[in-house]
Each structure stands twice: as structure tokens, then as C-alpha cells.
CSV table of C-alpha atoms and ligand atoms in Angstrom, one decimal:
chain,number,residue,atom,x,y,z
A,8,UNK,CA,-24.8,16.2,-1.7
A,9,UNK,CA,-21.6,18.1,-2.3
A,10,UNK,CA,-18.3,16.8,-1.2
A,11,UNK,CA,-14.7,18.0,-1.0
A,12,UNK,CA,-11.7,15.7,-0.6
A,13,UNK,CA,-8.4,17.1,0.6
A,14,UNK,CA,-5.4,15.1,-0.5
A,15,UNK,CA,-5.1,13.3,-3.9
A,16,UNK,CA,-2.9,10.3,-2.8
A,17,UNK,CA,-4.2,6.8,-3.3
A,18,UNK,CA,-7.1,7.1,-0.8
A,19,UNK,CA,-8.3,10.6,-1.6
A,20,UNK,CA,-8.1,10.3,-5.3
A,21,UNK,CA,-9.8,6.9,-5.5
A,22,UNK,CA,-12.5,8.0,-3.1
A,23,UNK,CA,-13.1,11.3,-5.1
A,24,UNK,CA,-13.1,9.6,-8.5
A,25,UNK,CA,-15.5,6.8,-7.3
A,26,UNK,CA,-17.9,9.2,-5.4
A,27,UNK,CA,-18.1,11.5,-8.4
A,28,UNK,CA,-19.0,8.4,-10.5
A,29,UNK,CA,-21.8,7.8,-8.1
A,30,UNK,CA,-23.2,11.2,-9.0
A,31,UNK,CA,-22.0,13.3,-6.1
A,32,UNK,CA,-20.6,16.7,-6.9
A,33,UNK,CA,-17.0,16.2,-5.9
A,34,UNK,CA,-14.0,18.5,-5.7
A,35,UNK,CA,-10.5,17.0,-5.0
A,36,UNK,CA,-8.1,19.5,-3.5
A,37,UNK,CA,-4.3,19.2,-3.4
A,38,UNK,CA,-1.5,21.8,-2.9
A,39,UNK,CA,0.5,20.2,-5.7
A,40,UNK,CA,-0.4,22.4,-8.7
A,41,UNK,CA,1.4,20.1,-11.2
A,42,UNK,CA,-0.7,17.1,-10.0
A,43,UNK,CA,-3.9,19.1,-10.1
A,44,UNK,CA,-3.2,20.2,-13.7
A,45,UNK,CA,-2.6,16.6,-14.7
A,46,UNK,CA,-5.7,15.4,-13.0
A,47,UNK,CA,-7.8,18.2,-14.6
A,48,UNK,CA,-6.7,16.9,-18.0
A,49,UNK,CA,-8.1,13.5,-17.1
A,50,UNK,CA,-4.7,11.8,-16.4
A,51,UNK,CA,-3.9,9.9,-13.3
A,52,UNK,CA,-0.5,10.7,-11.6
A,53,UNK,CA,-0.4,7.2,-10.2
A,54,UNK,CA,-0.3,3.8,-11.9
A,55,UNK,CA,-3.6,2.2,-10.8
A,56,UNK,CA,-5.9,-0.1,-12.7
A,57,UNK,CA,-9.3,1.5,-13.6
A,58,UNK,CA,-8.5,4.8,-11.9
A,59,UNK,CA,-8.0,6.9,-15.1
A,60,UNK,CA,-11.3,5.7,-16.4
A,61,UNK,CA,-13.1,6.8,-13.2
A,62,UNK,CA,-11.4,10.2,-13.4
A,63,UNK,CA,-12.2,10.9,-17.0
A,64,UNK,CA,-15.9,9.7,-16.5
A,65,UNK,CA,-16.2,12.1,-13.5
A,66,UNK,CA,-14.9,15.0,-15.5
A,67,UNK,CA,-17.1,14.2,-18.5
A,68,UNK,CA,-20.2,14.0,-16.3
A,69,UNK,CA,-19.3,17.3,-14.7
A,70,UNK,CA,-19.3,15.7,-11.2
A,71,UNK,CA,-15.5,15.8,-10.7
A,72,UNK,CA,-13.3,18.9,-10.4
A,73,UNK,CA,-9.8,19.4,-9.2
A,74,UNK,CA,-8.3,22.5,-7.5
A,75,UNK,CA,-5.4,23.8,-5.5
A,76,UNK,CA,-7.8,26.1,-3.7
A,77,UNK,CA,-10.3,25.6,-0.9
A,78,UNK,CA,-13.1,27.4,-2.8
A,79,UNK,CA,-15.5,24.4,-2.7
A,80,UNK,CA,-15.4,24.0,1.1
A,81,UNK,CA,-18.1,26.5,2.0
A,82,UNK,CA,-20.6,24.6,-0.2
A,83,UNK,CA,-19.6,21.1,0.9
A,84,UNK,CA,-21.8,18.9,3.1
A,85,UNK,CA,-18.9,16.5,3.7
A,86,UNK,CA,-15.2,17.3,3.7
A,87,UNK,CA,-13.0,14.2,3.5
A,88,UNK,CA,-9.5,14.5,4.8
A,89,UNK,CA,-7.2,12.1,3.0
A,90,UNK,CA,-3.8,13.6,3.5
A,91,UNK,CA,-0.7,11.6,4.3
A,92,UNK,CA,0.2,10.6,7.9
A,93,UNK,CA,3.8,9.4,7.3
A,94,UNK,CA,6.0,8.1,10.0
A,95,UNK,CA,8.4,10.3,11.9
A,96,UNK,CA,11.9,9.1,12.8
A,97,UNK,CA,10.6,7.8,16.2
A,98,UNK,CA,7.9,5.7,14.5
A,99,UNK,CA,5.0,8.0,15.5
A,100,UNK,CA,2.5,9.3,12.9
A,101,UNK,CA,3.2,12.8,11.5
A,102,UNK,CA,-0.2,14.6,11.8
A,103,UNK,CA,1.1,18.0,10.7
A,104,UNK,CA,-0.4,17.7,7.1
A,105,UNK,CA,-3.8,16.8,8.7
A,106,UNK,CA,-3.8,19.7,11.1
A,107,UNK,CA,-2.7,22.1,8.5
A,108,UNK,CA,-5.6,21.0,6.3
A,109,UNK,CA,-7.9,21.3,9.2
A,110,UNK,CA,-6.7,24.9,9.9
A,111,UNK,CA,-7.6,25.8,6.3
A,112,UNK,CA,-10.9,24.0,6.2
A,113,UNK,CA,-12.0,25.4,9.6
A,114,UNK,CA,-11.9,29.0,8.3
A,115,UNK,CA,-14.4,28.1,5.6
A,116,UNK,CA,-16.8,25.3,6.7
A,117,UNK,CA,-20.5,25.8,7.3
A,118,UNK,CA,-22.0,25.1,10.8
A,119,UNK,CA,-23.4,21.6,9.7
A,120,UNK,CA,-20.5,20.5,7.5
A,121,UNK,CA,-19.1,17.2,8.6
A,122,UNK,CA,-15.4,16.5,8.6
A,123,UNK,CA,-14.6,12.9,7.6
A,124,UNK,CA,-11.1,11.5,8.3
A,125,UNK,CA,-10.0,9.0,5.7
A,126,UNK,CA,-6.3,9.2,6.6
A,127,UNK,CA,-5.0,6.5,8.9
A,128,UNK,CA,-4.6,8.2,12.3
A,129,UNK,CA,-3.6,7.0,15.8
A,130,UNK,CA,-6.3,6.2,18.4
A,131,UNK,CA,-8.0,9.3,19.8
A,132,UNK,CA,-7.0,11.6,16.9
A,133,UNK,CA,-10.6,12.4,15.9
A,134,UNK,CA,-11.5,13.3,19.5
A,135,UNK,CA,-8.4,15.6,19.6
A,136,UNK,CA,-9.4,17.2,16.3
A,137,UNK,CA,-12.9,17.8,17.8
A,138,UNK,CA,-11.4,19.5,20.8
A,139,UNK,CA,-9.1,21.5,18.5
A,140,UNK,CA,-12.1,22.7,16.5
A,141,UNK,CA,-14.0,23.5,19.7
A,142,UNK,CA,-11.1,25.8,20.8
A,143,UNK,CA,-11.8,27.7,17.5
A,144,UNK,CA,-15.5,28.0,18.5
A,145,UNK,CA,-16.6,25.3,16.0
A,146,UNK,CA,-19.0,22.4,16.8
A,147,UNK,CA,-18.6,20.4,13.6
A,148,UNK,CA,-18.9,16.7,13.8
A,149,UNK,CA,-15.7,14.7,13.1
A,150,UNK,CA,-16.2,11.2,11.6
A,151,UNK,CA,-13.7,8.5,11.2
A,152,UNK,CA,-14.1,6.5,8.0
A,153,UNK,CA,-11.1,4.2,7.7
A,154,UNK,CA,-10.1,3.0,4.2
A,155,UNK,CA,-8.8,-0.5,3.5
A,156,UNK,CA,-8.0,-0.3,-0.2
A,157,UNK,CA,-4.8,-2.0,-1.6
A,158,UNK,CA,-2.6,-0.4,-4.2
A,159,UNK,CA,-2.9,-2.1,-7.5
A,160,UNK,CA,-6.6,-3.0,-6.9
A,161,UNK,CA,-7.6,0.3,-5.2
A,162,UNK,CA,-10.7,1.1,-7.3
A,163,UNK,CA,-12.2,-2.4,-7.2
A,164,UNK,CA,-11.4,-2.6,-3.4
A,165,UNK,CA,-13.1,0.7,-2.9
A,166,UNK,CA,-16.2,-0.5,-4.9
A,167,UNK,CA,-16.3,-3.9,-3.2
A,168,UNK,CA,-15.0,-3.6,0.4
A,169,UNK,CA,-15.5,-6.4,3.0
A,170,UNK,CA,-17.0,-3.8,5.3
A,171,UNK,CA,-17.4,0.0,5.8
A,172,UNK,CA,-16.3,1.3,9.1
A,173,UNK,CA,-17.8,4.6,10.3
A,174,UNK,CA,-16.9,6.1,13.7
A,175,UNK,CA,-19.4,8.9,14.6
A,176,UNK,CA,-21.6,10.1,17.4
A,177,UNK,CA,-24.5,12.1,15.9
A,178,UNK,CA,-27.5,10.7,14.0
A,179,UNK,CA,-27.1,13.5,11.4
A,180,UNK,CA,-23.5,12.3,10.6
A,181,UNK,CA,-24.7,8.7,10.4
A,182,UNK,CA,-27.4,9.7,7.9
A,183,UNK,CA,-25.0,11.6,5.7
A,184,UNK,CA,-22.5,8.7,5.7
A,185,UNK,CA,-25.4,6.2,4.8
A,186,UNK,CA,-26.3,8.6,2.0
A,187,UNK,CA,-22.8,8.7,0.6
A,188,UNK,CA,-22.5,4.9,0.7
A,189,UNK,CA,-26.1,4.2,-0.4
A,190,UNK,CA,-25.0,2.2,-3.4
A,191,UNK,CA,-22.9,-0.1,-1.3
A,192,UNK,CA,-26.2,-1.9,-0.3
A,193,UNK,CA,-24.9,-5.3,0.6
A,194,UNK,CA,-21.7,-4.3,2.3
A,195,UNK,CA,-21.8,-4.6,6.1
A,196,UNK,CA,-21.6,-1.2,7.7
A,197,UNK,CA,-20.1,-1.0,11.2
A,198,UNK,CA,-21.1,2.1,13.1
A,199,UNK,CA,-19.0,2.7,16.2
A,200,UNK,CA,-17.2,5.5,18.1
A,201,UNK,CA,-14.3,7.3,16.4
A,202,UNK,CA,-11.6,5.7,18.7
A,203,UNK,CA,-12.8,2.2,17.9
A,204,UNK,CA,-12.9,3.1,14.2
A,205,UNK,CA,-9.3,4.3,14.4
A,206,UNK,CA,-8.2,1.2,16.2
A,207,UNK,CA,-10.0,-1.1,13.7
A,208,UNK,CA,-7.8,0.2,10.9
A,209,UNK,CA,-4.6,-0.2,12.8
A,210,UNK,CA,-5.6,-3.6,14.1
A,211,UNK,CA,-6.5,-4.9,10.6
A,212,UNK,CA,-3.2,-3.8,9.1
A,213,UNK,CA,-1.2,-5.0,12.1
A,214,UNK,CA,-2.9,-8.4,12.0
A,215,UNK,CA,-2.3,-8.8,8.3
A,216,UNK,CA,1.4,-7.8,8.8
A,217,UNK,CA,1.6,-10.4,11.6
A,218,UNK,CA,0.3,-13.1,9.2
A,219,UNK,CA,3.0,-12.2,6.7
A,220,UNK,CA,5.8,-12.1,9.3
A,221,UNK,CA,4.5,-15.4,10.6
A,222,UNK,CA,4.5,-17.1,7.2
A,223,UNK,CA,7.9,-15.8,6.4
A,224,UNK,CA,9.3,-17.3,9.6
A,225,UNK,CA,7.5,-20.6,8.7
A,226,UNK,CA,9.4,-20.4,5.4
A,227,UNK,CA,12.6,-20.2,7.3
A,228,UNK,CA,11.6,-23.2,9.3
A,229,UNK,CA,10.7,-25.1,6.2
A,230,UNK,CA,14.0,-24.3,4.7
A,231,UNK,CA,15.7,-25.5,7.9
A,232,UNK,CA,13.8,-28.8,8.2
A,233,UNK,CA,13.2,-29.3,4.5
A,234,UNK,CA,9.5,-28.6,3.9
A,235,UNK,CA,7.4,-26.9,1.2
A,236,UNK,CA,6.3,-23.4,2.4
A,237,UNK,CA,3.7,-23.0,-0.5
A,238,UNK,CA,2.0,-26.3,0.4
A,239,UNK,CA,2.1,-25.4,4.1
A,240,UNK,CA,0.6,-22.0,3.4
A,241,UNK,CA,-2.1,-23.5,1.2
A,242,UNK,CA,-3.0,-26.1,3.8
A,243,UNK,CA,-2.9,-23.5,6.6
A,244,UNK,CA,-5.3,-21.2,4.7
A,245,UNK,CA,-7.9,-24.0,4.2
A,246,UNK,CA,-8.7,-23.6,7.9
A,247,UNK,CA,-11.5,-21.0,7.7
A,248,UNK,CA,-10.4,-19.5,11.0
A,249,UNK,CA,-7.0,-18.7,9.3
A,250,UNK,CA,-8.0,-18.0,5.7
A,251,UNK,CA,-5.6,-17.7,2.7
A,252,UNK,CA,-5.0,-13.9,2.7
A,253,UNK,CA,-1.5,-12.6,3.5
A,254,UNK,CA,0.0,-16.0,3.7
A,255,UNK,CA,2.3,-15.8,0.8
A,256,UNK,CA,5.9,-15.8,1.8
A,257,UNK,CA,8.3,-13.3,0.3
A,258,UNK,CA,11.1,-10.8,1.1
A,259,UNK,CA,9.0,-9.0,3.8
A,260,UNK,CA,6.1,-6.6,3.7
A,261,UNK,CA,6.5,-3.1,2.4
A,262,UNK,CA,4.4,-0.3,1.0
A,263,UNK,CA,3.0,2.9,2.5
A,264,UNK,CA,0.8,1.2,5.1
A,265,UNK,CA,1.9,-2.0,6.9
A,266,UNK,CA,5.4,-0.7,8.0
A,267,UNK,CA,4.2,2.7,9.1
A,268,UNK,CA,1.0,1.5,10.7
A,269,UNK,CA,2.7,-1.2,12.8
A,270,UNK,CA,5.3,1.4,13.9
A,271,UNK,CA,2.7,4.0,14.7
A,272,UNK,CA,0.6,1.6,16.8
A,273,UNK,CA,3.8,0.5,18.7
A,274,UNK,CA,4.6,4.1,19.3
A,275,UNK,CA,1.1,5.1,20.4
A,276,UNK,CA,1.0,2.2,22.9
A,277,UNK,CA,4.5,2.6,24.2
A,278,UNK,CA,3.4,2.6,27.8
A,279,UNK,CA,1.9,-0.8,27.3
A,280,UNK,CA,4.0,-3.9,26.5
A,281,UNK,CA,3.1,-4.6,23.0
A,282,UNK,CA,5.1,-7.8,22.5
A,283,UNK,CA,3.5,-9.1,19.3
A,284,UNK,CA,3.7,-5.9,17.3
A,285,UNK,CA,7.3,-5.3,18.3
A,286,UNK,CA,8.2,-8.9,17.3
A,287,UNK,CA,6.5,-8.4,13.9
A,288,UNK,CA,8.2,-5.1,13.2
A,289,UNK,CA,11.6,-6.6,14.2
A,290,UNK,CA,11.0,-9.8,12.2
A,291,UNK,CA,10.2,-7.8,9.0
A,292,UNK,CA,13.1,-5.4,9.5
A,293,UNK,CA,15.5,-8.4,9.6
A,294,UNK,CA,14.1,-9.9,6.4
A,295,UNK,CA,16.1,-8.1,3.7
A,296,UNK,CA,19.4,-8.9,5.5
A,297,UNK,CA,18.4,-12.5,5.7
A,298,UNK,CA,17.5,-12.5,2.0
A,299,UNK,CA,21.0,-11.1,1.2
A,300,UNK,CA,22.6,-13.8,3.3
A,301,UNK,CA,20.7,-16.4,1.3
A,302,UNK,CA,21.9,-14.8,-2.0
A,303,UNK,CA,25.5,-14.9,-0.8
A,304,UNK,CA,25.2,-18.5,0.2
A,305,UNK,CA,24.2,-19.3,-3.3
A,306,UNK,CA,26.4,-17.1,-5.4
A,307,UNK,CA,29.3,-16.5,-3.0
A,308,UNK,CA,31.2,-13.2,-2.6
A,309,UNK,CA,29.3,-10.3,-4.1
A,310,UNK,CA,32.3,-8.4,-5.4
A,311,UNK,CA,32.7,-8.8,-9.2
A,312,UNK,CA,29.3,-10.4,-9.6
A,313,UNK,CA,26.7,-9.2,-12.1
A,314,UNK,CA,23.1,-9.6,-10.7
A,315,UNK,CA,20.0,-9.1,-12.9
A,316,UNK,CA,17.0,-8.0,-10.9
A,317,UNK,CA,13.3,-8.4,-11.9
A,318,UNK,CA,11.0,-6.3,-9.8
A,319,UNK,CA,11.4,-3.0,-7.8
A,320,UNK,CA,8.0,-2.0,-6.6
A,321,UNK,CA,6.9,-3.1,-3.1
A,322,UNK,CA,4.4,-5.5,-4.8
A,323,UNK,CA,3.0,-6.1,-8.3
A,324,UNK,CA,0.7,-3.8,-10.2
A,325,UNK,CA,2.0,-0.6,-8.7
A,326,UNK,CA,4.9,1.9,-9.4
A,327,UNK,CA,5.2,2.6,-5.7
A,328,UNK,CA,8.6,1.8,-4.1
A,329,UNK,CA,7.9,3.1,-0.6
A,330,UNK,CA,9.4,0.6,2.0
A,331,UNK,CA,9.9,-1.8,-1.0
A,332,UNK,CA,11.9,-4.8,0.2
A,333,UNK,CA,13.4,-4.9,-3.3
A,334,UNK,CA,15.0,-1.5,-2.7
A,335,UNK,CA,16.4,-2.5,0.6
A,336,UNK,CA,17.8,-5.7,-0.8
A,337,UNK,CA,19.5,-4.0,-3.7
A,338,UNK,CA,21.0,-1.4,-1.3
A,339,UNK,CA,22.6,-4.3,0.6
A,340,UNK,CA,24.0,-5.9,-2.6
A,341,UNK,CA,26.0,-2.7,-3.3
A,342,UNK,CA,29.3,-4.7,-3.8
A,343,UNK,CA,27.9,-6.4,-6.9
A,344,UNK,CA,26.8,-4.8,-10.1
A,345,UNK,CA,23.0,-4.6,-10.5
A,346,UNK,CA,21.0,-4.4,-13.7
A,347,UNK,CA,17.3,-4.0,-12.9
A,348,UNK,CA,14.0,-4.0,-14.6
A,349,UNK,CA,10.5,-3.3,-13.4
A,350,UNK,CA,7.3,-2.8,-15.6
A,351,UNK,CA,6.2,0.3,-13.7
A,352,UNK,CA,8.6,1.4,-11.0
A,353,UNK,CA,11.8,2.3,-12.9
A,354,UNK,CA,11.3,6.1,-12.9
A,355,UNK,CA,10.7,6.1,-9.1
A,356,UNK,CA,13.6,3.8,-8.4
A,357,UNK,CA,16.1,5.9,-10.5
A,358,UNK,CA,15.6,8.7,-8.0
A,359,UNK,CA,16.2,6.4,-5.0
A,360,UNK,CA,19.0,4.3,-6.5
A,361,UNK,CA,20.8,6.4,-9.1
A,362,UNK,CA,24.0,4.2,-9.1
A,363,UNK,CA,22.6,1.0,-10.5
A,364,UNK,CA,21.9,0.1,-14.2
A,365,UNK,CA,18.4,-0.1,-15.6
A,366,UNK,CA,17.5,-2.5,-18.4
A,367,UNK,CA,14.8,-1.7,-21.0
A,368,UNK,CA,13.3,-5.2,-20.7
A,369,UNK,CA,13.6,-8.4,-18.5
A,370,UNK,CA,15.9,-10.1,-21.1
A,371,UNK,CA,18.4,-7.2,-21.0
A,372,UNK,CA,18.4,-7.4,-17.2
A,373,UNK,CA,19.4,-11.0,-17.4
A,374,UNK,CA,22.1,-10.5,-20.0
A,375,UNK,CA,25.6,-11.5,-18.8
A,376,UNK,CA,24.4,-11.9,-15.2
A,377,UNK,CA,25.7,-14.4,-12.6
A,378,UNK,CA,22.2,-14.7,-11.2
A,379,UNK,CA,18.7,-13.4,-11.8
A,380,UNK,CA,16.8,-12.2,-8.7
A,381,UNK,CA,13.0,-12.1,-8.6
A,382,UNK,CA,12.0,-9.4,-6.1
A,383,UNK,CA,8.4,-8.4,-7.0
A,384,UNK,CA,5.5,-10.7,-7.8
A,385,UNK,CA,4.6,-9.2,-11.2
A,386,UNK,CA,2.5,-11.8,-13.2
A,387,UNK,CA,4.3,-11.0,-16.4
A,388,UNK,CA,7.6,-12.4,-15.0
A,389,UNK,CA,5.9,-15.8,-15.1
A,390,UNK,CA,5.3,-15.6,-18.9
A,391,UNK,CA,8.8,-14.7,-20.0
A,392,UNK,CA,10.7,-16.9,-22.5
A,393,UNK,CA,13.1,-18.5,-20.0
A,394,UNK,CA,14.9,-20.3,-22.8
A,395,UNK,CA,16.0,-16.9,-24.1
A,396,UNK,CA,16.9,-15.8,-20.6
A,397,UNK,CA,19.0,-19.0,-20.2
A,398,UNK,CA,20.9,-18.2,-23.4
A,399,UNK,CA,21.7,-14.6,-22.2
A,400,UNK,CA,22.9,-15.3,-18.7
A,401,UNK,CA,26.6,-15.9,-17.8
A,402,UNK,CA,25.5,-18.4,-15.1
A,403,UNK,CA,22.0,-19.9,-15.2
A,404,UNK,CA,21.0,-19.2,-11.6
A,405,UNK,CA,17.6,-17.9,-10.5
A,406,UNK,CA,16.9,-16.8,-7.0
A,407,UNK,CA,13.1,-16.3,-6.7
A,408,UNK,CA,12.3,-14.5,-3.4
A,409,UNK,CA,8.6,-14.4,-4.2
A,410,UNK,CA,8.2,-18.2,-5.1
A,411,UNK,CA,6.6,-16.9,-8.3
A,412,UNK,CA,8.1,-19.0,-11.0
A,413,UNK,CA,7.5,-22.6,-12.1
A,414,UNK,CA,10.7,-24.2,-10.7
A,415,UNK,CA,10.2,-27.6,-12.4
A,416,UNK,CA,10.0,-25.9,-15.9
A,417,UNK,CA,13.1,-23.8,-15.1
A,418,UNK,CA,15.1,-26.8,-13.9
A,419,UNK,CA,14.2,-28.7,-17.1
A,420,UNK,CA,15.7,-25.8,-19.1
A,421,UNK,CA,18.9,-26.2,-17.1
A,422,UNK,CA,18.6,-23.4,-14.5
A,423,UNK,CA,19.7,-23.8,-10.9
A,424,UNK,CA,16.6,-22.5,-9.2
A,425,UNK,CA,16.3,-21.3,-5.6
A,426,UNK,CA,13.0,-20.2,-4.0
A,427,UNK,CA,12.1,-19.6,-0.4
B,7,UDX,C1,-2.4,-2.7,2.7
B,7,UDX,C2,-3.7,-3.3,3.1
B,7,UDX,O1,-3.9,-4.6,2.5
B,7,UDX,C3,-4.9,-2.4,2.9
B,7,UDX,O2,-6.1,-3.0,3.4
B,7,UDX,C4,-4.6,-1.0,3.6
B,7,UDX,O3,-5.6,-0.1,3.3
B,7,UDX,C5,-3.3,-0.4,3.0
B,7,UDX,O4,-2.2,-1.4,3.3
B,7,UDX,P1,-1.1,-2.4,0.3
B,7,UDX,O5,0.0,-1.8,1.1
B,7,UDX,O6,-1.6,-1.7,-0.9
B,7,UDX,O7,-2.5,-2.5,1.2
B,7,UDX,O8,-0.7,-3.9,-0.1
B,7,UDX,P2,-0.9,-5.4,0.3
B,7,UDX,O9,-1.4,-6.1,-0.9
B,7,UDX,O10,-1.7,-5.6,1.5
B,7,UDX,O11,0.6,-5.8,0.5
B,7,UDX,C6,1.5,-5.2,1.5
B,7,UDX,C7,2.8,-5.8,1.5
B,7,UDX,O12,2.8,-7.1,2.0
B,7,UDX,C8,3.5,-5.9,0.1
B,7,UDX,O13,4.9,-5.7,0.2
B,7,UDX,C9,3.3,-7.4,-0.3
B,7,UDX,O14,4.2,-7.9,-1.2
B,7,UDX,C10,3.4,-8.1,1.1
B,7,UDX,N1,2.6,-9.3,1.1
B,7,UDX,C11,1.2,-9.3,1.0
B,7,UDX,C12,3.2,-10.5,1.3
B,7,UDX,O15,4.5,-10.6,1.4
B,7,UDX,N2,2.5,-11.7,1.4
B,7,UDX,C13,1.1,-11.7,1.3
B,7,UDX,O16,0.6,-12.8,1.4
B,7,UDX,C14,0.5,-10.5,1.1
């Protein structure tokens, strides 16, 4: 079976690389020529565990090619669309990249080629695409195949999903989707209509975002009454109906999915009173401001203060800073002088925050600072030599907004430690 994948972001690139490693003849298409050149040389444009290995294997086995052109479309059995659907200023999803890809593809597809939407799209989008194609005289099937991979563990999430969701109506489309996922034997496959498949993706992300907003508010309550949020979260998660996932408190959820998907679902259902989603969105938006208030309560006025920052990406194991709470918090700390370090996200942050200083390692970030802020949960921050950090800081204060570090060990060294 031959496939084309349009869009080489996280979802498209991981899907393309993995499918090519399963032996499918795969062409990944993107308009960005620089990216395509890099990918053709076997290099990944994004920081993602195992991805480069999958890409170079695919190229070596002659099952994976990259192109800026749509030449592979006429010979493809399945065309996956994995272009971005970013949020517009009103919170709705911008489908212009998707429709422009569909315009290109529709000029070239065979009669029985199936279009598979991997992008996250609002409910009824697949039906609307089907109607759009019909107006062009095309009868091609449109399948919704939502993706649940997380950045930082995208390849292993793709290889080991909890379930595979396929929204389609014809037996032919179902057979082709079963063929492409034939090696995912033990994974539950949910076949449903396209609208339900679209809803499942939004509901999953919204529910996980709700869990995070909830645990963050529980952290505020623990702080008010005097309780241990990590213990609370552990005990809560032992209830199998609740589970441990997305119960770690922090500075709020970020990234390219949760913020935009919650907004898009609120927007798509604006005629219906969506109380929970609006509250989650509001709670998360307030979080960076609350974090800054907490910092000010500890270190006092920001003016004249030097703050060392560890962590810029929206979470560990990625260089992505989209909707990163770290970036919002730093922007709100503008009256102080910031010296920041991140293992992967420095280059991306330099474009977004050109006016702060960047340290070449965590120890340099701490040098001369009045406090050290932990903003991203990188494991390597746990293993630093905090005796060295203690000796470099002007005041030994650590504010850990990820509850990442061993506070007893730090207190023994002499730090004043503040977690959530
Ligand atoms: C998410 C979904 O998990 C994934 O299924 C979907 O396909 C895309 O969106 P991702 O954005 O990569 O994946 O990251 P995730 O690990 O879910 O974290 C999202 C945000 O929530 C991060 O900012 C993270 O730090 C925060 N988070 C996550 C918490 O604050 N606490 C948690 O317990 C989990």
C-alpha cells in the first residue's frame, strides 16, 4: 500500500516515519523546502526521542521519501492530512491549511484514494470536507483518524497507543485502515462515524486538561490549609476510576494541544453553555499570574532582583515553547533580570524573549541570583550538584513550580525551598 502524508509537524512526521518502518511506501510532503532538505538527509527538524532513528531507517530501506511536491498523490491509496490547525484570535480552529492541502490533493487523487484526517479538527469537519469534495465532483471517502501522541514520547506513543480511533463509513475504508494498522494487533480499535471520532479527540484532551486544572486548584487549597499536594495526588490516583495520569501539579498546562483544543471546543459549542470547559480555560489562564504572585511573596519586589530560571519548554523532553507556562511567567517577571537555561529550548526561546540572558549551563543560570526558579520538569535538573549551585547563588532560595526536586536534601544544604 502506498501512502502520502501532508504536513511534517509532530503528528505527520512521526506517522510517516513509523508507517515507512512498517514497510509501507511513504512520501511525506511539506511546503517548507528547508525542512524537506533536512529530512531527506536523515535529520529530524524537531527534538524527539527515537524519531531520527525511524527516519534514517525508512530512508535506508527505501520506504521513506520527502518532497515539497504533490507528485506521490496520484499513486497513493491513502493520503493522510496532518497539517496544523492553530487557534485564531477568537479561539476557533484555523482550517485554512487543511483546506488548502485538500485543494491541492483533490486535483490529483484517484477515484478510490482515501483521505485520512490526522489533524485535530472541530466536530463535523470531515462531513464538511466530504461535501466540499462533492462540489468538485469527487466521491472520495474522508476518514477521521485522531492522534493522541505526546511530544517527548511521540514515537513510542504512536507505536503503543491505548486505542486507535477510526471514523469512517465505508467497508473499503475500514479495510484499508485495518491494513495500515495491521501490526497494532493487540490495540483496541474503535470504529465509529467521523463526527464522533472528532469529538473523541477533543473530549480526551479537554478531560486531561480538566484533570490538570483541577489538581492545580487542589494545590492552591493544600497551600491554603496546609496539605501535601503530591501525597494528595498520589492517593487520588490510586482510585482506579481516577488514575494517576495528568494529576501532577505545576504552573499550568501548555503545548500545542491542550490550550488550543479546549479553546476550539468552547468556540465550536458556543451556542451551548459549556461551563466546565470555560472554567478550565479560565483557571489555566490565571495560573502564570498566580505563580508570579507567589514568587513576589517569597522574594519581595522584582525590581533589582536577579532570577535564575531552569526550564523554558512547555514540558520536559521537548524544545517546544508553544503556550509554555515558563515563557508566560518570565514575561510577567520583566522588572527583574532573568538568566535562563533549558537543555533543548534555548534557540526557540531566544526568538520569543530576546531581552533576557541565557546561560550555557544550569550552574551559570544560578550564578549571583536572588532565587532559582524551576519552570520545566526536566529530569536532569534533579541530578545537578546543588552544593555547587548553593555556592554560586547570592541568596539560596529555590522556587520549584514543578515540585520536581528533593526538598529535604535541599533544605539540608541550606536552601530555603518553596514548592507548590
Ligand atoms: C497532549 C496529549 O497528552 C496528547 O494525547 C495529544 O495528542 C496532544 O496533547 P502534549 O501536549 O505533548 O500531549 O503533552 P502532555 O504531556 O499531555 O502535557 C501537556 C501539558 O500539561 C504540559 O504543559 C505539561 O507540563 C502539563 N501537565 C501534564 C501537567 O501540568 N501535569 C500533568 O500531570 C501532566
